[in-house]
Amino acid sequence: MIERLKQMYRRSRFMRSMRIRIFLIILIVGSIPCAVIHIGLVSSYEMRAVNQRMSDVRTQMKVLANHLIYYDYLSDPSSESINAELDQFSTLNDGRVLVINAGLKVVKDTYGISEGKTIVTEEIVRCLKYGSDGTVSLYDKNNGYIELTTPIVETASLEAGDYSSKTVEERVRGVLLTSVSTDSIAATREVLSRRGLLLETIMLLVVFSMALLLSGMLVRPFRRLVRAAGEVRSGFSGSVEPVNSYVETQAIVEAFNRVLARDRVLDESREEFVSNVSHELKTPMTSMKVLADSLLAEDNVPPEMYREFMEDIAKEIDRENKIIGDLLSLVRMDSKAVAMNISSLDINALTEIILRRIRPLAEKRDVELTLVSECPVTAEVDEVKFSLILTNLIENAVKYNREHGKVIVTLDADRQNFTVKVEDTGIGIPEDSLELIYDRFYRVDKSRSREVSGTGLGLSIARNAVLLHRGTIDVTSRPGEGSVFTVSIPLTYIKEPTPAENMRFDASVSRPVKGSARRHAGLQARKNANSSAHTEA
């Protein structure tokens, strides 16, 4: 059973081969015209030969019919010249001629079988009744003969009553029923068919060779592409060499190289992140080690110094805990399976609560906090993650503000999204740093960040939380004048479809469901793109 399954798999893989499919397409496309031409030529020859034979026989029969009238053969069939002419025609054409009079009686049969008998058929009766208009020509391919009816017409000239004109009257005196063998046509057709088959076989061999050659040539660039990708995987090269044989292979190489470049950026980002984490975690540990060693090196440490050193150690521990907590928050939000506890919340009330928490810090730094509510806002958000967004943005606006500065938090909404704008009058952000502020551990002013106990993870956490809500975050800033962070989040949370739901979307033929699936896919693609850009930074 297992061996049979393996054979089926190999067979299905063989049929999925691009070269095999190209080979079959070329072979079929090349074979069909050969077969059509062969059949068409043979059939065309046969029809033309039969029609020509009918025309020749009909002409001879008309001449023979005139002779029959001239010698009055229907009344006296003893004319040796006519009998000889009939026998000669029958012999030369391997056929049979019956001379039938108007009474449907056979006057002459070149086979000598039906003379004196009466024949009543539709063809003969019709020919007697309508003359030349009632002639019939039949081709029996299976039995190999042609059958024709030819009227024996007597023409008489009649004078009109005024003796000034004459009319011609035609009277059908009998019928010539002729059967002619088509064995010669069949023999020629058979010879032509054999030669055509031989030519078709040669053409098929040529088409087969061309299909084999062309399929290999067409697939060769893809094989080079596979080998180049294998070299990259094995580590022999850092990028795929260009394969410009086709537009498609060129596009694949470019896309593959972009993926490789992206992977390199991600690797560098991971290395830098690990380095930054190590540095950030090591710094508090180093400070505590220095403080502890200083205490241990002294024999009689005054209580005041001992207390001061212990307070410094406690601050470093708090700082270490904050870094670890922020890192855990980032890890949880980077996870694809992160849980979103969505509930309908009063955004105005939640923002006021967060402002009350931060107000002591603002008062300590003499920064005025103001909330501007343009309208009541109720939205579906994750309370914890949305609180992280507001807390990090407002705390940064306070910490990096100037003395006697201001922080204005503005809430607004339209029919689809609500916005939170955090505006400060702080130190601002240089233009070349605007693209880097969401990087983990990045600080615009490292000395001031140390002074305000920043970890460099707040904006990364805020941005990830915004993306989890399918929202966007933008920043504008001028050094020395302040910064404005604007967060836009949908009022109604758009849930990411589960794998089971994706299967239902794919199986369904309903246009609205497919459109919804595309919207979900688009949102997920935007989320992945933003997350990837964040990770690269």
Coordinates of C-alpha atoms in Angstrom, one line a residue:
M1 CA 0.0 0.0 0.0
I2 CA 2.8 2.4 0.9
E3 CA 4.7 1.6 -2.3
R4 CA 1.5 2.2 -4.3
L5 CA 1.1 5.6 -2.6
K6 CA 4.7 6.5 -3.4
Q7 CA 4.1 5.6 -7.1
M8 CA 1.0 7.7 -7.2
Y9 CA 2.9 10.6 -5.6
R10 CA 5.7 10.3 -8.1
R11 CA 3.2 10.1 -11.0
S12 CA 1.4 13.2 -9.8
R13 CA 4.7 15.1 -9.3
F14 CA 5.7 14.0 -12.8
M15 CA 2.4 15.4 -14.3
R16 CA 2.9 18.7 -12.3
S17 CA 6.3 19.2 -14.0
M18 CA 6.3 22.4 -16.0
R19 CA 8.5 20.8 -18.7
I20 CA 6.1 17.9 -19.1
R21 CA 3.2 20.3 -19.5
I22 CA 5.0 22.4 -22.1
F23 CA 6.0 19.2 -23.9
L24 CA 2.5 18.0 -24.0
I25 CA 1.1 21.3 -25.1
I26 CA 3.6 21.6 -28.0
L27 CA 3.0 18.0 -29.0
I28 CA -0.8 18.3 -29.0
V29 CA -0.7 21.7 -30.8
G30 CA 1.6 20.3 -33.4
S31 CA -0.2 17.0 -33.8
I32 CA -3.7 18.3 -34.3
P33 CA -2.8 20.3 -37.5
C34 CA -1.0 17.2 -39.0
A35 CA -4.1 15.0 -38.4
V36 CA -6.5 17.7 -39.7
I37 CA -4.4 18.2 -42.9
H38 CA -4.2 14.5 -43.5
I39 CA -7.9 13.9 -43.1
G40 CA -8.8 17.1 -45.0
L41 CA -6.6 16.2 -48.0
V42 CA -7.9 12.7 -48.3
S43 CA -11.5 13.8 -47.9
S44 CA -11.0 16.7 -50.4
Y45 CA -9.5 14.4 -52.9
E46 CA -12.4 11.9 -52.6
M47 CA -15.1 14.5 -52.9
R48 CA -13.5 16.1 -56.0
A49 CA -12.9 12.7 -57.6
V50 CA -16.5 11.6 -57.0
N51 CA -17.9 14.9 -58.4
Q52 CA -15.6 14.7 -61.4
R53 CA -16.7 11.1 -62.0
M54 CA -20.4 12.1 -61.7
S55 CA -19.9 14.9 -64.2
D56 CA -18.2 12.7 -66.7
V57 CA -20.7 9.9 -66.4
R58 CA -23.7 12.3 -66.7
T59 CA -22.1 13.9 -69.9
Q60 CA -21.7 10.4 -71.5
M61 CA -25.2 9.4 -70.5
K62 CA -26.7 12.5 -72.1
V63 CA -24.8 11.7 -75.3
L64 CA -26.0 8.1 -75.1
A65 CA -29.6 9.2 -74.4
N66 CA -29.5 11.3 -77.7
H67 CA -28.3 8.2 -79.5
L68 CA -31.2 6.2 -78.1
I69 CA -33.7 8.7 -79.4
Y70 CA -32.0 9.0 -82.8
Y71 CA -32.1 5.2 -83.4
D72 CA -35.5 4.8 -81.7
Y73 CA -33.9 2.3 -79.4
L74 CA -36.8 2.2 -77.0
S75 CA -39.1 0.8 -79.7
D76 CA -36.5 -1.4 -81.3
P77 CA -33.6 -2.4 -78.9
S78 CA -31.9 -4.5 -81.6
S79 CA -29.5 -1.8 -82.7
E80 CA -26.0 -3.4 -82.6
S81 CA -24.2 -0.1 -82.4
I82 CA -26.2 1.1 -79.4
N83 CA -25.8 -2.2 -77.7
A84 CA -22.1 -2.1 -78.3
E85 CA -21.9 1.4 -77.0
L86 CA -23.8 0.5 -73.8
D87 CA -21.6 -2.6 -73.3
Q88 CA -18.4 -0.6 -73.9
F89 CA -19.5 2.0 -71.4
S90 CA -20.3 -0.7 -68.8
T91 CA -17.0 -2.4 -69.3
L92 CA -14.8 0.7 -69.3
N93 CA -16.5 2.1 -66.1
D94 CA -17.0 -1.2 -64.4
G95 CA -20.6 -0.3 -64.1
R96 CA -24.2 -1.2 -65.2
V97 CA -26.7 0.6 -67.4
L98 CA -30.4 0.0 -67.5
V99 CA -32.6 1.5 -70.2
I100 CA -36.1 2.0 -68.9
N101 CA -39.0 3.2 -71.0
A102 CA -41.9 5.4 -70.0
G103 CA -43.8 2.3 -68.8
L104 CA -41.1 1.5 -66.2
K105 CA -40.1 -1.6 -68.1
V106 CA -36.4 -2.5 -68.5
V107 CA -35.6 -2.4 -72.2
K108 CA -31.9 -3.1 -71.8
D109 CA -29.7 -4.3 -68.9
T110 CA -26.0 -4.5 -69.6
Y111 CA -25.8 -7.3 -67.0
G112 CA -28.6 -9.1 -68.8
I113 CA -30.5 -9.8 -65.5
S114 CA -33.5 -7.4 -65.4
E115 CA -34.5 -7.1 -69.0
G116 CA -38.3 -7.2 -69.4
K117 CA -38.9 -6.5 -65.8
T118 CA -40.7 -3.6 -64.3
I119 CA -38.8 -1.3 -62.0
V120 CA -40.6 1.2 -59.8
T121 CA -38.4 3.5 -57.6
E122 CA -38.8 7.0 -56.4
E123 CA -35.7 8.2 -58.4
I124 CA -37.0 6.7 -61.7
V125 CA -40.5 8.0 -61.3
R126 CA -39.3 11.5 -60.4
C127 CA -37.0 11.5 -63.4
L128 CA -39.8 10.5 -65.7
K129 CA -42.1 13.2 -64.3
Y130 CA -39.7 16.2 -64.1
G131 CA -37.1 15.3 -66.7
S132 CA -33.8 17.1 -66.2
D133 CA -35.1 18.7 -63.1
G134 CA -35.7 15.3 -61.5
T135 CA -32.3 13.8 -62.0
V136 CA -30.7 12.1 -59.0
S137 CA -27.0 11.5 -58.2
L138 CA -26.1 9.2 -55.3
Y139 CA -22.7 8.2 -53.9
D140 CA -22.6 5.0 -51.7
K141 CA -19.2 5.1 -50.1
N142 CA -19.7 1.8 -48.1
N143 CA -20.6 -0.2 -51.2
G144 CA -18.4 1.7 -53.5
Y145 CA -20.6 2.9 -56.4
I146 CA -22.2 6.0 -57.9
E147 CA -25.8 5.9 -59.1
L148 CA -27.3 8.4 -61.5
T149 CA -30.6 8.8 -63.4
T150 CA -30.6 10.5 -66.8
P151 CA -33.8 11.3 -68.7
I152 CA -34.2 10.1 -72.3
V153 CA -35.8 13.2 -73.8
E154 CA -37.4 13.5 -77.3
T155 CA -37.6 17.1 -78.7
A156 CA -40.3 18.1 -81.2
S157 CA -40.9 21.5 -82.9
L158 CA -44.5 22.6 -83.2
E159 CA -45.9 25.4 -85.4
A160 CA -48.1 28.0 -83.7
G161 CA -51.6 28.8 -85.1
D162 CA -50.5 31.9 -87.0
Y163 CA -47.7 29.9 -88.7
S164 CA -45.3 32.7 -87.8
S165 CA -43.5 31.1 -84.8
K166 CA -42.4 27.6 -83.6
T167 CA -42.3 26.1 -80.1
V168 CA -40.1 23.3 -78.8
E169 CA -41.7 20.5 -76.8
E170 CA -39.7 18.0 -74.8
R171 CA -41.1 14.7 -73.9
V172 CA -39.5 12.2 -71.6
R173 CA -39.5 8.8 -73.3
G174 CA -37.5 6.9 -70.7
V175 CA -34.7 6.9 -68.1
L176 CA -31.1 5.7 -68.1
L177 CA -30.3 4.3 -64.6
T178 CA -26.5 4.1 -64.4
S179 CA -24.4 2.5 -61.6
V180 CA -20.6 3.1 -61.8
S181 CA -18.0 1.5 -59.6
T182 CA -15.7 3.8 -57.5
D183 CA -13.1 1.2 -56.8
S184 CA -10.4 3.2 -58.6
I185 CA -11.2 6.2 -56.5
A186 CA -11.1 4.1 -53.4
A187 CA -7.8 2.6 -54.4
T188 CA -6.3 6.0 -55.1
R189 CA -7.7 7.3 -51.8
E190 CA -6.1 4.3 -50.0
V191 CA -2.7 5.1 -51.6
L192 CA -3.0 8.8 -50.8
S193 CA -4.1 7.9 -47.2
R194 CA -1.0 5.7 -46.7
R195 CA 1.3 8.3 -48.0
G196 CA -0.4 10.9 -45.9
L197 CA -0.1 8.7 -42.8
L198 CA 3.6 8.3 -43.6
L199 CA 4.0 12.0 -43.9
E200 CA 2.0 12.6 -40.7
T201 CA 4.2 10.1 -38.9
I202 CA 7.3 12.0 -40.0
M203 CA 5.8 15.3 -39.0
L204 CA 4.8 13.9 -35.6
L205 CA 8.4 12.7 -35.1
V206 CA 9.6 16.2 -36.0
V207 CA 7.0 17.8 -33.6
F208 CA 7.9 15.3 -30.9
S209 CA 11.6 16.2 -31.2
M210 CA 10.8 20.0 -31.3
A211 CA 8.6 19.6 -28.2
L212 CA 11.3 17.8 -26.4
L213 CA 13.9 20.3 -27.3
L214 CA 11.8 23.4 -26.8
S215 CA 10.4 22.2 -23.4
G216 CA 14.0 21.7 -22.2
M217 CA 15.1 25.1 -23.5
L218 CA 12.0 26.9 -22.0
V219 CA 12.5 25.3 -18.6
R220 CA 16.3 25.8 -18.5
P221 CA 16.2 29.3 -17.0
F222 CA 14.1 28.0 -14.1
R223 CA 16.6 25.3 -13.5
R224 CA 19.3 27.8 -13.3
L225 CA 17.2 29.8 -10.9
V226 CA 16.7 26.7 -8.7
R227 CA 20.5 26.0 -8.7
A228 CA 21.2 29.6 -7.8
A229 CA 18.7 29.4 -5.0
G230 CA 20.3 26.2 -3.8
E231 CA 23.7 27.9 -3.7
V232 CA 22.3 30.7 -1.6
R233 CA 20.7 28.2 0.8
S234 CA 24.1 26.4 1.0
G235 CA 25.8 29.6 1.8
F236 CA 28.0 29.9 -1.3
S237 CA 26.5 33.3 -2.3
G238 CA 24.6 36.1 -0.7
S239 CA 22.2 36.7 -3.6
V240 CA 20.8 35.0 -6.6
E241 CA 22.6 35.8 -9.9
P242 CA 20.3 37.5 -12.5
V243 CA 18.4 35.2 -14.8
N244 CA 17.1 37.5 -17.5
S245 CA 15.9 35.0 -20.0
Y246 CA 12.3 35.8 -19.3
V247 CA 10.5 38.7 -17.6
E248 CA 9.1 36.2 -15.1
T249 CA 12.5 34.8 -14.1
Q250 CA 13.8 38.3 -13.8
A251 CA 10.9 39.2 -11.5
I252 CA 11.4 36.1 -9.4
V253 CA 15.1 36.8 -9.0
E254 CA 14.4 40.4 -8.0
A255 CA 11.7 39.3 -5.5
F256 CA 14.0 36.6 -4.1
N257 CA 16.9 39.0 -3.7
R258 CA 14.5 41.4 -1.9
V259 CA 13.6 38.7 0.4
L260 CA 17.2 37.8 1.0
A261 CA 18.0 41.5 1.7
R262 CA 15.1 41.7 4.0
D263 CA 16.3 38.6 5.9
R264 CA 19.8 40.2 6.2
V265 CA 18.2 43.3 7.6
L266 CA 16.2 41.2 10.0
D267 CA 19.3 39.3 11.1
E268 CA 21.2 42.6 11.6
S269 CA 18.2 44.0 13.5
R270 CA 18.1 40.9 15.7
E271 CA 21.8 41.1 16.4
E272 CA 21.5 44.8 17.2
F273 CA 18.4 44.2 19.4
V274 CA 20.3 41.5 21.3
S275 CA 23.2 43.8 21.7
N276 CA 21.0 46.6 22.9
V277 CA 19.2 44.4 25.3
S278 CA 22.4 43.1 26.7
H279 CA 23.8 46.6 27.1
E280 CA 20.6 47.9 28.7
L281 CA 20.3 45.1 31.1
K282 CA 24.0 45.1 31.9
T283 CA 24.2 48.8 32.7
P284 CA 22.0 48.7 35.9
M285 CA 23.7 45.5 36.9
T286 CA 27.1 47.3 36.5
S287 CA 25.9 50.2 38.5
M288 CA 24.6 48.0 41.3
K289 CA 27.9 46.0 41.3
V290 CA 29.9 49.3 41.6
L291 CA 27.7 50.5 44.5
A292 CA 27.8 47.2 46.3
D293 CA 31.6 46.9 45.9
S294 CA 32.0 50.4 47.2
L295 CA 30.1 49.5 50.3
L296 CA 32.0 46.3 50.8
A297 CA 35.4 48.1 50.4
E298 CA 34.7 50.4 53.3
D299 CA 34.9 49.1 56.8
N300 CA 33.0 51.8 58.7
V301 CA 30.3 53.0 56.4
P302 CA 28.2 55.9 57.7
P303 CA 24.5 55.1 57.9
E304 CA 23.8 58.1 55.7
M305 CA 26.1 56.9 52.9
Y306 CA 24.8 53.3 53.3
R307 CA 21.2 54.5 52.9
E308 CA 22.2 56.7 49.9
F309 CA 23.9 53.8 48.2
M310 CA 21.0 51.4 48.9
E311 CA 18.5 54.0 47.4
D312 CA 20.7 54.1 44.3
I313 CA 20.7 50.3 44.1
A314 CA 16.9 50.3 44.5
K315 CA 16.5 52.8 41.6
E316 CA 18.7 50.6 39.4
I317 CA 16.6 47.6 40.3
D318 CA 13.4 49.5 39.4
R319 CA 15.0 50.5 36.2
E320 CA 15.9 46.9 35.5
N321 CA 12.4 45.8 36.2
K322 CA 11.0 48.5 33.9
I323 CA 13.2 47.3 31.1
I324 CA 12.2 43.7 31.6
G325 CA 8.6 44.6 31.8
D326 CA 8.7 46.6 28.6
L327 CA 10.6 43.8 26.8
L328 CA 7.9 41.3 27.9
S329 CA 5.2 43.7 26.6
L330 CA 7.0 43.9 23.3
V331 CA 7.4 40.1 23.1
R332 CA 3.7 39.6 23.9
M333 CA 2.6 42.1 21.2
D334 CA 5.0 40.7 18.6
S335 CA 3.4 37.3 18.9
K336 CA 1.0 36.4 16.1
A337 CA -1.3 34.7 18.5
V338 CA -1.6 37.7 20.9
A339 CA -5.0 37.8 22.6
M340 CA -7.1 41.0 22.2
N341 CA -9.6 41.5 25.0
I342 CA -11.9 43.8 23.1
S343 CA -14.6 45.7 24.9
S344 CA -16.7 48.8 24.3
L345 CA -15.1 51.6 26.3
D346 CA -15.7 55.3 26.9
I347 CA -12.4 56.7 25.5
N348 CA -13.0 60.1 27.1
A349 CA -13.3 58.7 30.6
L350 CA -10.3 56.3 30.1
T351 CA -8.1 59.2 28.8
E352 CA -9.1 61.3 31.9
I353 CA -8.0 58.4 34.2
I354 CA -4.6 58.2 32.5
L355 CA -4.1 61.9 32.7
R356 CA -4.8 61.8 36.4
R357 CA -2.1 59.2 36.8
I358 CA 0.4 61.2 34.9
R359 CA -0.5 64.6 36.4
P360 CA 1.8 64.3 39.5
L361 CA 4.7 63.8 37.1
A362 CA 3.6 66.8 35.1
E363 CA 3.2 68.9 38.2
K364 CA 6.7 67.9 39.3
R365 CA 8.1 69.1 36.0
D366 CA 5.7 72.1 35.9
V367 CA 4.0 70.9 32.7
E368 CA 0.4 71.8 32.1
L369 CA -1.8 68.9 31.0
T370 CA -5.0 69.6 29.0
L371 CA -7.7 67.3 27.6
V372 CA -9.7 68.6 24.7
S373 CA -12.8 66.4 23.9
E374 CA -14.3 67.4 20.5
C375 CA -17.1 64.8 20.9
P376 CA -18.0 61.8 23.1
V377 CA -16.1 58.7 21.8
T378 CA -17.1 55.1 22.5
A379 CA -15.0 52.5 20.7
E380 CA -14.1 48.8 20.8
V381 CA -10.5 48.5 22.1
D382 CA -8.3 46.4 24.4
E383 CA -8.3 48.5 27.5
V384 CA -4.8 47.4 28.7
K385 CA -3.1 47.9 25.3
F386 CA -4.9 51.2 24.6
S387 CA -3.8 52.4 28.0
L388 CA -0.2 51.6 27.1
I389 CA -0.6 53.7 24.0
L390 CA -1.8 56.8 25.9
T391 CA 0.5 56.3 28.8
N392 CA 3.7 56.1 26.7
L393 CA 2.8 59.0 24.4
I394 CA 1.7 61.3 27.2
E395 CA 4.6 60.4 29.5
N396 CA 7.1 61.0 26.7
A397 CA 5.4 64.4 26.0
V398 CA 5.8 65.3 29.7
K399 CA 9.3 63.9 30.2
Y400 CA 10.8 65.5 27.0
N401 CA 9.1 68.9 27.5
R402 CA 10.6 72.1 28.6
E403 CA 9.8 73.8 32.0
H404 CA 6.5 75.5 32.1
G405 CA 5.6 73.6 29.0
K406 CA 2.2 72.3 27.8
V407 CA 0.8 69.0 26.7
I408 CA -2.6 69.0 24.9
V409 CA -4.4 65.7 24.4
T410 CA -7.3 66.1 21.8
L411 CA -10.0 63.4 21.2
D412 CA -12.0 63.4 18.0
A413 CA -14.0 60.9 15.9
D414 CA -15.7 60.5 12.6
R415 CA -18.0 57.7 11.4
Q416 CA -15.2 55.1 11.1
N417 CA -12.2 56.1 13.3
F418 CA -11.4 58.0 16.4
T419 CA -8.2 60.0 16.8
V420 CA -6.0 60.9 19.8
K421 CA -3.6 63.7 19.2
V422 CA -0.9 64.3 21.8
E423 CA 0.8 67.7 21.2
D424 CA 3.6 69.1 23.4
T425 CA 5.9 72.1 23.5
G426 CA 9.0 70.1 24.2
I427 CA 12.5 69.7 22.7
G428 CA 11.2 68.2 19.4
I429 CA 12.7 65.5 17.2
P430 CA 15.2 66.1 14.4
E431 CA 14.0 65.3 11.0
D432 CA 16.6 62.5 10.5
S433 CA 15.4 60.8 13.6
L434 CA 11.7 60.7 12.8
E435 CA 12.0 57.3 11.0
L436 CA 14.0 55.8 13.9
I437 CA 12.0 56.8 16.9
Y438 CA 10.0 53.5 16.9
D439 CA 13.2 51.5 16.9
R440 CA 13.7 49.6 20.1
F441 CA 16.2 51.3 22.5
Y442 CA 16.5 54.3 20.2
R443 CA 16.9 57.6 21.9
V444 CA 17.1 61.0 20.3
D445 CA 18.9 62.5 23.3
K446 CA 20.6 59.7 25.2
S447 CA 21.8 62.0 28.0
R448 CA 18.3 63.4 28.6
S449 CA 16.8 59.9 28.4
R450 CA 19.1 58.8 31.2
E451 CA 18.1 61.8 33.2
V452 CA 14.3 61.0 32.8
S453 CA 14.9 57.2 33.2
G454 CA 13.7 56.2 29.7
T455 CA 14.3 52.7 28.3
G456 CA 13.8 53.5 24.6
L457 CA 11.0 51.0 24.3
G458 CA 7.9 53.2 24.9
L459 CA 7.2 54.2 21.4
S460 CA 7.9 50.7 20.1
I461 CA 5.3 49.4 22.6
A462 CA 2.8 52.1 21.6
R463 CA 3.2 51.5 17.9
N464 CA 2.7 47.7 18.3
A465 CA -0.4 48.3 20.3
V466 CA -1.8 50.7 17.6
L467 CA -1.1 48.1 14.9
L468 CA -2.9 45.4 17.0
H469 CA -5.9 47.7 16.9
R470 CA -5.6 48.0 13.1
G471 CA -4.8 51.6 13.5
T472 CA -2.1 54.1 12.4
I473 CA 0.3 56.4 14.2
D474 CA 1.9 59.5 12.7
V475 CA 4.3 62.1 14.0
T476 CA 5.2 65.6 13.1
S477 CA 7.9 67.6 14.9
R478 CA 10.2 70.6 14.8
P479 CA 13.3 70.8 17.0
G480 CA 12.9 73.3 19.8
E481 CA 9.1 73.7 19.1
G482 CA 7.6 70.4 20.0
S483 CA 6.0 67.3 18.6
V484 CA 2.6 66.1 17.6
F485 CA 1.7 62.4 17.7
T486 CA -1.6 61.4 16.0
V487 CA -3.2 58.0 16.6
S488 CA -6.1 56.8 14.5
I489 CA -8.0 53.6 15.5
P490 CA -11.3 52.2 14.0
L491 CA -14.3 52.6 16.2
T492 CA -15.3 49.0 15.6
Y493 CA -12.6 46.4 16.0
I494 CA -12.0 44.3 12.9
K495 CA -11.3 40.8 14.0
E496 CA -8.6 38.9 12.2
P497 CA -10.1 35.8 10.6
T498 CA -9.2 32.4 12.0
P499 CA -7.9 29.6 9.7
A500 CA -11.3 27.9 9.9
E501 CA -13.0 31.2 8.8
N502 CA -10.5 31.6 6.0
M503 CA -11.5 28.1 4.8
R504 CA -15.1 29.2 4.8
F505 CA -14.3 32.4 2.9
D506 CA -12.4 30.4 0.3
A507 CA -15.2 27.8 -0.1
S508 CA -18.0 30.3 -0.3
V509 CA -19.2 31.7 -3.6
S510 CA -20.9 34.7 -2.0
R511 CA -19.4 38.0 -3.2
P512 CA -19.9 39.9 0.0
V513 CA -18.0 37.2 2.0
K514 CA -15.2 37.2 -0.5
G515 CA -14.9 40.9 -0.3
S516 CA -14.9 40.7 3.5
A517 CA -12.1 38.1 3.3
R518 CA -10.1 40.3 1.0
R519 CA -10.5 43.2 3.4
H520 CA -9.3 41.1 6.3
A521 CA -6.4 39.8 4.2
G522 CA -5.5 43.4 3.3
L523 CA -5.6 44.5 6.9
Q524 CA -3.4 41.6 7.9
A525 CA -1.0 42.3 5.0
R526 CA -0.8 45.9 6.1
K527 CA -0.2 44.8 9.7
N528 CA 2.5 42.4 8.7
A529 CA 4.2 45.0 6.5
N530 CA 4.2 47.5 9.3
S531 CA 5.4 45.0 11.8
S532 CA 8.1 43.9 9.4
A533 CA 9.2 47.5 8.9
H534 CA 9.3 48.0 12.6
T535 CA 11.3 44.9 13.1
E536 CA 13.8 46.0 10.4
A537 CA 14.2 49.3 12.2

